[in-house]
Amino acid sequence: MSDMRALPVGDRALLVELGSGEEAEALHAELLRRRAEGTLPAVQEIVPAARTVLLDGLDDPARFAKWLAGWEIPPLASGARSAIEIPVRYDGPDLAAVAELWGVRPDEVGRIHSSTVFRVAFCGFAPGFGYLTGLAERYAVPRRATPRTAVPAGAVALAGAYTGVYPRSSPGGWQLIGSTRAVLWDHARVPAALLTPGARVRFVPEEL
Amino acid sequence: MTDRAFAVVRAGALTSVQDHGRSGHAHLGVPRSGVLDRPASDLANRLVGNPAEAAVLETTLNGCAVRPRRAVTVAVTGAPCRVTVDGRPAAWGAPVRVAAGKVLELEHATGGVRSYLAFAGGIACEPVLGSRSTDLLSGLGPAPLTDGAVLPLGDPSGPPVYADAVPWQGPPRELVLRAGPGPRADWFTARALHTLATAVYRVSAASNRIGLRTEGPPLERAVHGELPSEGMVLGAVQVPPDGRPLIFLADHPTTGGYPVIAVVRERDLGAAAQAPPGTPIRFVPTRTR
């Protein structure tokens, strides 16, 4: 990838910046593939994010950066993994506001959202909170001007072009369009997170 | 519950169970957590014959008091404080045998911020993702101690170690933090980078286990756009909109959207955890290999 940049992060880590979220996801997938194959040097954490992948706990980040520059990174394979289905009711308090931003009727928000195949680009904010990409850029919405002090667990929410599901009750500024009874995070389960980076996701409307 | 346990008599301002933390889960949004002053905690464990990674109590400024249900060997390290057993003075920085039902108290720290209390056998609460650490950012692990809580202890695994003297550097009068390059140093003006390397900052009272906040001259940005969320490391010096650098400690979020100007070396973070509000800070830029 021509516009890949490896940025130094202290003396034990490397932040690899890419031209797009898709390229970051492709690099993340390739890193996981090489790790599974046993050809990746020891690294403590591989953390994908919006445009970057962080490699933390490397013995020699500079050497890794040089090696990485010569990689051929295959584009993301689509449809290789089956999608995780999340049951949802489109009953969020911000449904009308989102419909207005999208220029559609409130009942169309759920139709558009549930006909989209999402991918977990990365996790953050809270354990098990995935940033899901898939909605077209024209459906991007701003965060709420005033964040809520308590968003309930299972709230299905939008911010920018991302969709997220709150794993537990917490403060939050995303626009709430629905709710799910799916358990996003259970530390007694393996894996604890329902949504892990790279997973494909579909929202399936439930009867009200 | 069995008698392999202790009751909390006085929880203190903030006392939590900590071990070496839960690494390897950052990609799921799980902070690493764990003890802030690892050399101090490892020493406490060594003194009572535990492996270094056994779970201990980490106190904040005003100590705590506990009542073991059966006799147990303990050791207190980190921030120096008066240690008593049923009101009688006991040793700091050495194994202490506490009889069943006696009250062990760690009084207010006389220097530093965080004292460590290790029990032979370690604290045996249920691990979450391989760690017993309390994570104050995301709420994983046991809740911070409350008065009256009862916590289980493990079986002692080795004999206590009696040493003539234990190292304690004293609370830092000045915090010197060696800092390597940050991924977004180019988001700041040359003047800001010079300020970071030369100005004196002070530890802010708003500091906690998530981050060491500072007071001092604001750092001016050269790039004003919004930074898309990116992965964050322990020791990252993040610069929020107010321009005052903030150093990420163990409970830091795994991703963040403010630019990182530098990264403090991990071995300097133990001292950072012991620097009370008002302590002067100097950042010393280092070059990596």
mmCIF file of N, CA and C in Angstrom, chain A residues 98-177:
data_model
loop_
_atom_site.group_PDB
_atom_site.id
_atom_site.type_symbol
_atom_site.label_atom_id
_atom_site.label_comp_id
_atom_site.label_asym_id
_atom_site.label_seq_id
_atom_site.Cartn_x
_atom_site.Cartn_y
_atom_site.Cartn_z
ATOM 1 N N VAL A 98 -33.145 11.104 13.566
ATOM 2 C CA VAL A 98 -32.302 10.480 12.542
ATOM 3 C C VAL A 98 -33.058 10.443 11.205
ATOM 4 N N ALA A 99 -34.368 10.113 11.252
ATOM 5 C CA ALA A 99 -35.173 10.083 10.024
ATOM 6 C C ALA A 99 -35.139 11.452 9.348
ATOM 7 N N GLU A 100 -35.218 12.499 10.150
ATOM 8 C CA GLU A 100 -35.202 13.848 9.583
ATOM 9 C C GLU A 100 -33.843 14.153 8.944
ATOM 10 N N LEU A 101 -32.766 13.757 9.639
ATOM 11 C CA LEU A 101 -31.419 13.965 9.092
ATOM 12 C C LEU A 101 -31.232 13.184 7.790
ATOM 13 N N TRP A 102 -31.820 12.007 7.716
ATOM 14 C CA TRP A 102 -31.692 11.178 6.514
ATOM 15 C C TRP A 102 -32.676 11.610 5.423
ATOM 16 N N GLY A 103 -33.699 12.385 5.810
ATOM 17 C CA GLY A 103 -34.726 12.784 4.852
ATOM 18 C C GLY A 103 -35.658 11.643 4.482
ATOM 19 N N VAL A 104 -35.948 10.771 5.465
ATOM 20 C CA VAL A 104 -36.858 9.642 5.210
ATOM 21 C C VAL A 104 -37.912 9.594 6.319
ATOM 22 N N ARG A 105 -38.935 8.716 6.133
ATOM 23 C CA ARG A 105 -39.924 8.512 7.198
ATOM 24 C C ARG A 105 -39.278 7.681 8.306
ATOM 25 N N PRO A 106 -39.727 7.844 9.577
ATOM 26 C CA PRO A 106 -39.116 7.089 10.694
ATOM 27 C C PRO A 106 -39.084 5.575 10.460
ATOM 28 N N ASP A 107 -40.137 5.007 9.851
ATOM 29 C CA ASP A 107 -40.139 3.545 9.666
ATOM 30 C C ASP A 107 -39.131 3.102 8.612
ATOM 31 N N GLU A 108 -38.650 4.042 7.803
ATOM 32 C CA GLU A 108 -37.657 3.676 6.778
ATOM 33 C C GLU A 108 -36.242 3.564 7.350
ATOM 34 N N VAL A 109 -36.018 4.190 8.515
ATOM 35 C CA VAL A 109 -34.679 4.121 9.128
ATOM 36 C C VAL A 109 -34.326 2.660 9.397
ATOM 37 N N GLY A 110 -35.240 1.932 10.005
ATOM 38 C CA GLY A 110 -35.009 0.525 10.318
ATOM 39 C C GLY A 110 -34.825 -0.310 9.061
ATOM 40 N N ARG A 111 -35.596 0.014 8.022
ATOM 41 C CA ARG A 111 -35.503 -0.745 6.778
ATOM 42 C C ARG A 111 -34.116 -0.575 6.163
ATOM 43 N N ILE A 112 -33.643 0.662 6.134
ATOM 44 C CA ILE A 112 -32.313 0.929 5.559
ATOM 45 C C ILE A 112 -31.231 0.292 6.424
ATOM 46 N N HIS A 113 -31.383 0.487 7.739
ATOM 47 C CA HIS A 113 -30.351 -0.020 8.659
ATOM 48 C C HIS A 113 -30.262 -1.543 8.630
ATOM 49 N N SER A 114 -31.435 -2.204 8.586
ATOM 50 C CA SER A 114 -31.431 -3.668 8.665
ATOM 51 C C SER A 114 -31.116 -4.316 7.318
ATOM 52 N N SER A 115 -31.075 -3.533 6.248
ATOM 53 C CA SER A 115 -30.701 -4.127 4.959
ATOM 54 C C SER A 115 -29.214 -3.918 4.669
ATOM 55 N N THR A 116 -28.484 -3.386 5.651
ATOM 56 C CA THR A 116 -27.053 -3.129 5.499
ATOM 57 C C THR A 116 -26.260 -4.270 6.126
ATOM 58 N N VAL A 117 -25.194 -4.711 5.468
ATOM 59 C CA VAL A 117 -24.274 -5.660 6.099
ATOM 60 C C VAL A 117 -23.120 -4.850 6.675
ATOM 61 N N PHE A 118 -22.934 -4.972 7.979
ATOM 62 C CA PHE A 118 -21.907 -4.200 8.676
ATOM 63 C C PHE A 118 -20.663 -5.039 8.901
ATOM 64 N N ARG A 119 -19.578 -4.349 9.199
ATOM 65 C CA ARG A 119 -18.355 -5.013 9.603
ATOM 66 C C ARG A 119 -17.831 -4.301 10.847
ATOM 67 N N VAL A 120 -17.334 -5.064 11.810
ATOM 68 C CA VAL A 120 -16.747 -4.456 13.008
ATOM 69 C C VAL A 120 -15.374 -3.921 12.616
ATOM 70 N N ALA A 121 -15.267 -2.593 12.480
ATOM 71 C CA ALA A 121 -13.982 -2.015 12.079
ATOM 72 C C ALA A 121 -13.002 -2.068 13.246
ATOM 73 N N PHE A 122 -13.480 -1.737 14.438
ATOM 74 C CA PHE A 122 -12.621 -1.784 15.627
ATOM 75 C C PHE A 122 -13.492 -1.676 16.862
ATOM 76 N N CYS A 123 -12.871 -1.917 18.028
ATOM 77 C CA CYS A 123 -13.580 -1.784 19.305
ATOM 78 C C CYS A 123 -12.909 -0.688 20.118
ATOM 79 N N GLY A 124 -13.646 -0.127 21.047
ATOM 80 C CA GLY A 124 -13.098 0.913 21.920
ATOM 81 C C GLY A 124 -14.216 1.480 22.748
ATOM 82 N N PHE A 125 -13.955 2.519 23.472
ATOM 83 C CA PHE A 125 -14.910 3.210 24.331
ATOM 84 C C PHE A 125 -15.259 2.389 25.566
ATOM 85 N N ALA A 126 -15.629 1.127 25.380
ATOM 86 C CA ALA A 126 -15.949 0.239 26.507
ATOM 87 C C ALA A 126 -15.702 -1.186 26.044
ATOM 88 N N PRO A 127 -15.434 -2.120 26.978
ATOM 89 C CA PRO A 127 -15.230 -3.508 26.562
ATOM 90 C C PRO A 127 -16.426 -4.016 25.753
ATOM 91 N N GLY A 128 -16.155 -4.496 24.531
ATOM 92 C CA GLY A 128 -17.201 -5.057 23.696
ATOM 93 C C GLY A 128 -17.966 -4.060 22.857
ATOM 94 N N PHE A 129 -17.581 -2.766 22.905
ATOM 95 C CA PHE A 129 -18.254 -1.769 22.069
ATOM 96 C C PHE A 129 -17.558 -1.747 20.719
ATOM 97 N N GLY A 130 -18.268 -2.190 19.668
ATOM 98 C CA GLY A 130 -17.700 -2.214 18.332
ATOM 99 C C GLY A 130 -18.127 -1.008 17.509
ATOM 100 N N TYR A 131 -17.203 -0.505 16.700
ATOM 101 C CA TYR A 131 -17.523 0.549 15.733
ATOM 102 C C TYR A 131 -17.809 -0.154 14.415
ATOM 103 N N LEU A 132 -19.089 -0.157 13.998
ATOM 104 C CA LEU A 132 -19.514 -0.915 12.831
ATOM 105 C C LEU A 132 -19.603 -0.009 11.611
ATOM 106 N N THR A 133 -18.929 -0.420 10.534
ATOM 107 C CA THR A 133 -19.006 0.330 9.286
ATOM 108 C C THR A 133 -19.911 -0.423 8.321
ATOM 109 N N GLY A 134 -20.432 0.291 7.328
ATOM 110 C CA GLY A 134 -21.300 -0.332 6.341
ATOM 111 C C GLY A 134 -22.319 0.661 5.806
ATOM 112 N N LEU A 135 -22.797 1.563 6.675
ATOM 113 C CA LEU A 135 -23.749 2.575 6.218
ATOM 114 C C LEU A 135 -23.040 3.536 5.273
ATOM 115 N N ALA A 136 -23.733 3.942 4.230
ATOM 116 C CA ALA A 136 -23.154 4.881 3.283
ATOM 117 C C ALA A 136 -22.906 6.220 3.975
ATOM 118 N N GLU A 137 -21.909 6.943 3.476
ATOM 119 C CA GLU A 137 -21.509 8.220 4.080
ATOM 120 C C GLU A 137 -22.674 9.212 4.150
ATOM 121 N N ARG A 138 -23.639 9.093 3.200
ATOM 122 C CA ARG A 138 -24.763 10.046 3.219
ATOM 123 C C ARG A 138 -25.671 9.821 4.430
ATOM 124 N N TYR A 139 -25.517 8.695 5.115
ATOM 125 C CA TYR A 139 -26.312 8.448 6.323
ATOM 126 C C TYR A 139 -25.566 8.825 7.608
ATOM 127 N N ALA A 140 -24.425 9.479 7.438
ATOM 128 C CA ALA A 140 -23.672 9.903 8.631
ATOM 129 C C ALA A 140 -24.486 10.929 9.418
ATOM 130 N N VAL A 141 -24.482 10.799 10.741
ATOM 131 C CA VAL A 141 -25.207 11.755 11.594
ATOM 132 C C VAL A 141 -24.260 12.299 12.661
ATOM 133 N N PRO A 142 -24.491 13.531 13.112
ATOM 134 C CA PRO A 142 -23.647 14.067 14.197
ATOM 135 C C PRO A 142 -24.000 13.409 15.528
ATOM 136 N N ARG A 143 -23.081 13.512 16.488
ATOM 137 C CA ARG A 143 -23.429 13.114 17.853
ATOM 138 C C ARG A 143 -24.435 14.096 18.412
ATOM 139 N N ARG A 144 -25.142 13.688 19.443
ATOM 140 C CA ARG A 144 -26.074 14.601 20.097
ATOM 141 C C ARG A 144 -25.310 15.768 20.720
ATOM 142 N N ALA A 145 -25.895 16.955 20.655
ATOM 143 C CA ALA A 145 -25.228 18.140 21.198
ATOM 144 C C ALA A 145 -24.958 17.944 22.691
ATOM 145 N N THR A 146 -25.914 17.355 23.404
ATOM 146 C CA THR A 146 -25.742 17.076 24.827
ATOM 147 C C THR A 146 -25.791 15.552 25.023
ATOM 148 N N PRO A 147 -24.658 14.956 25.441
ATOM 149 C CA PRO A 147 -24.685 13.510 25.663
ATOM 150 C C PRO A 147 -25.658 13.124 26.777
ATOM 151 N N ARG A 148 -26.223 11.932 26.673
ATOM 152 C CA ARG A 148 -27.072 11.425 27.758
ATOM 153 C C ARG A 148 -26.185 10.955 28.902
ATOM 154 N N THR A 149 -26.659 11.130 30.129
ATOM 155 C CA THR A 149 -25.862 10.665 31.268
ATOM 156 C C THR A 149 -25.964 9.151 31.409
ATOM 157 N N ALA A 150 -27.063 8.563 30.908
ATOM 158 C CA ALA A 150 -27.194 7.098 30.982
ATOM 159 C C ALA A 150 -27.891 6.575 29.732
ATOM 160 N N VAL A 151 -27.150 5.818 28.934
ATOM 161 C CA VAL A 151 -27.718 5.107 27.792
ATOM 162 C C VAL A 151 -27.871 3.654 28.238
ATOM 163 N N PRO A 152 -29.052 3.043 28.019
ATOM 164 C CA PRO A 152 -29.234 1.672 28.524
ATOM 165 C C PRO A 152 -28.403 0.645 27.748
ATOM 166 N N ALA A 153 -28.058 -0.456 28.405
ATOM 167 C CA ALA A 153 -27.366 -1.566 27.739
ATOM 168 C C ALA A 153 -28.241 -2.060 26.593
ATOM 169 N N GLY A 154 -27.630 -2.383 25.465
ATOM 170 C CA GLY A 154 -28.378 -2.900 24.322
ATOM 171 C C GLY A 154 -28.890 -1.816 23.389
ATOM 172 N N ALA A 155 -28.640 -0.549 23.705
ATOM 173 C CA ALA A 155 -29.077 0.529 22.817
ATOM 174 C C ALA A 155 -28.291 0.451 21.510
ATOM 175 N N VAL A 156 -29.002 0.519 20.388
ATOM 176 C CA VAL A 156 -28.381 0.515 19.064
ATOM 177 C C VAL A 156 -28.309 1.970 18.615
ATOM 178 N N ALA A 157 -27.105 2.426 18.261
ATOM 179 C CA ALA A 157 -26.891 3.859 18.133
ATOM 180 C C ALA A 157 -26.037 4.204 16.927
ATOM 181 N N LEU A 158 -26.174 5.450 16.481
ATOM 182 C CA LEU A 158 -25.414 5.944 15.332
ATOM 183 C C LEU A 158 -24.597 7.173 15.722
ATOM 184 N N ALA A 159 -23.375 7.282 15.132
ATOM 185 C CA ALA A 159 -22.581 8.514 15.220
ATOM 186 C C ALA A 159 -21.657 8.508 14.026
ATOM 187 N N GLY A 160 -21.560 9.632 13.317
ATOM 188 C CA GLY A 160 -20.847 9.616 12.053
ATOM 189 C C GLY A 160 -21.515 8.571 11.179
ATOM 190 N N ALA A 161 -20.713 7.796 10.435
ATOM 191 C CA ALA A 161 -21.293 6.712 9.648
ATOM 192 C C ALA A 161 -21.222 5.392 10.412
ATOM 193 N N TYR A 162 -20.825 5.451 11.690
ATOM 194 C CA TYR A 162 -20.700 4.236 12.502
ATOM 195 C C TYR A 162 -22.020 3.851 13.171
ATOM 196 N N THR A 163 -22.205 2.542 13.338
ATOM 197 C CA THR A 163 -23.247 2.015 14.220
ATOM 198 C C THR A 163 -22.548 1.360 15.399
ATOM 199 N N GLY A 164 -23.145 1.492 16.596
ATOM 200 C CA GLY A 164 -22.599 0.823 17.773
ATOM 201 C C GLY A 164 -23.732 0.313 18.644
ATOM 202 N N VAL A 165 -23.426 -0.658 19.490
ATOM 203 C CA VAL A 165 -24.406 -1.169 20.446
ATOM 204 C C VAL A 165 -23.776 -1.071 21.834
ATOM 205 N N TYR A 166 -24.448 -0.370 22.746
ATOM 206 C CA TYR A 166 -23.881 -0.184 24.081
ATOM 207 C C TYR A 166 -23.888 -1.517 24.843
ATOM 208 N N PRO A 167 -22.689 -2.010 25.247
ATOM 209 C CA PRO A 167 -22.627 -3.298 25.942
ATOM 210 C C PRO A 167 -23.214 -3.233 27.351
ATOM 211 N N ARG A 168 -23.143 -2.061 27.970
ATOM 212 C CA ARG A 168 -23.713 -1.899 29.312
ATOM 213 C C ARG A 168 -24.151 -0.446 29.430
ATOM 214 N N SER A 169 -24.928 -0.163 30.455
ATOM 215 C CA SER A 169 -25.407 1.192 30.654
ATOM 216 C C SER A 169 -24.218 2.125 30.893
ATOM 217 N N SER A 170 -24.189 3.233 30.167
ATOM 218 C CA SER A 170 -23.095 4.188 30.357
ATOM 219 C C SER A 170 -23.519 5.528 29.789
ATOM 220 N N PRO A 171 -22.786 6.596 30.119
ATOM 221 C CA PRO A 171 -23.064 7.867 29.457
ATOM 222 C C PRO A 171 -22.769 7.726 27.970
ATOM 223 N N GLY A 172 -23.422 8.517 27.125
ATOM 224 C CA GLY A 172 -23.144 8.393 25.701
ATOM 225 C C GLY A 172 -23.802 9.486 24.888
ATOM 226 N N GLY A 173 -23.154 9.845 23.782
ATOM 227 C CA GLY A 173 -23.647 10.939 22.956
ATOM 228 C C GLY A 173 -24.155 10.489 21.593
ATOM 229 N N TRP A 174 -24.236 9.166 21.374
ATOM 230 C CA TRP A 174 -24.679 8.676 20.066
ATOM 231 C C TRP A 174 -26.203 8.787 19.964
ATOM 232 N N GLN A 175 -26.701 8.798 18.718
ATOM 233 C CA GLN A 175 -28.148 8.890 18.467
ATOM 234 C C GLN A 175 -28.742 7.484 18.562
ATOM 235 N N LEU A 176 -29.742 7.331 19.433
ATOM 236 C CA LEU A 176 -30.293 6.000 19.697
ATOM 237 C C LEU A 176 -31.452 5.708 18.751
ATOM 238 N N ILE A 177 -31.292 4.642 17.930
ATOM 239 C CA ILE A 177 -32.367 4.298 16.989
ATOM 240 C C ILE A 177 -33.083 3.018 17.364
#
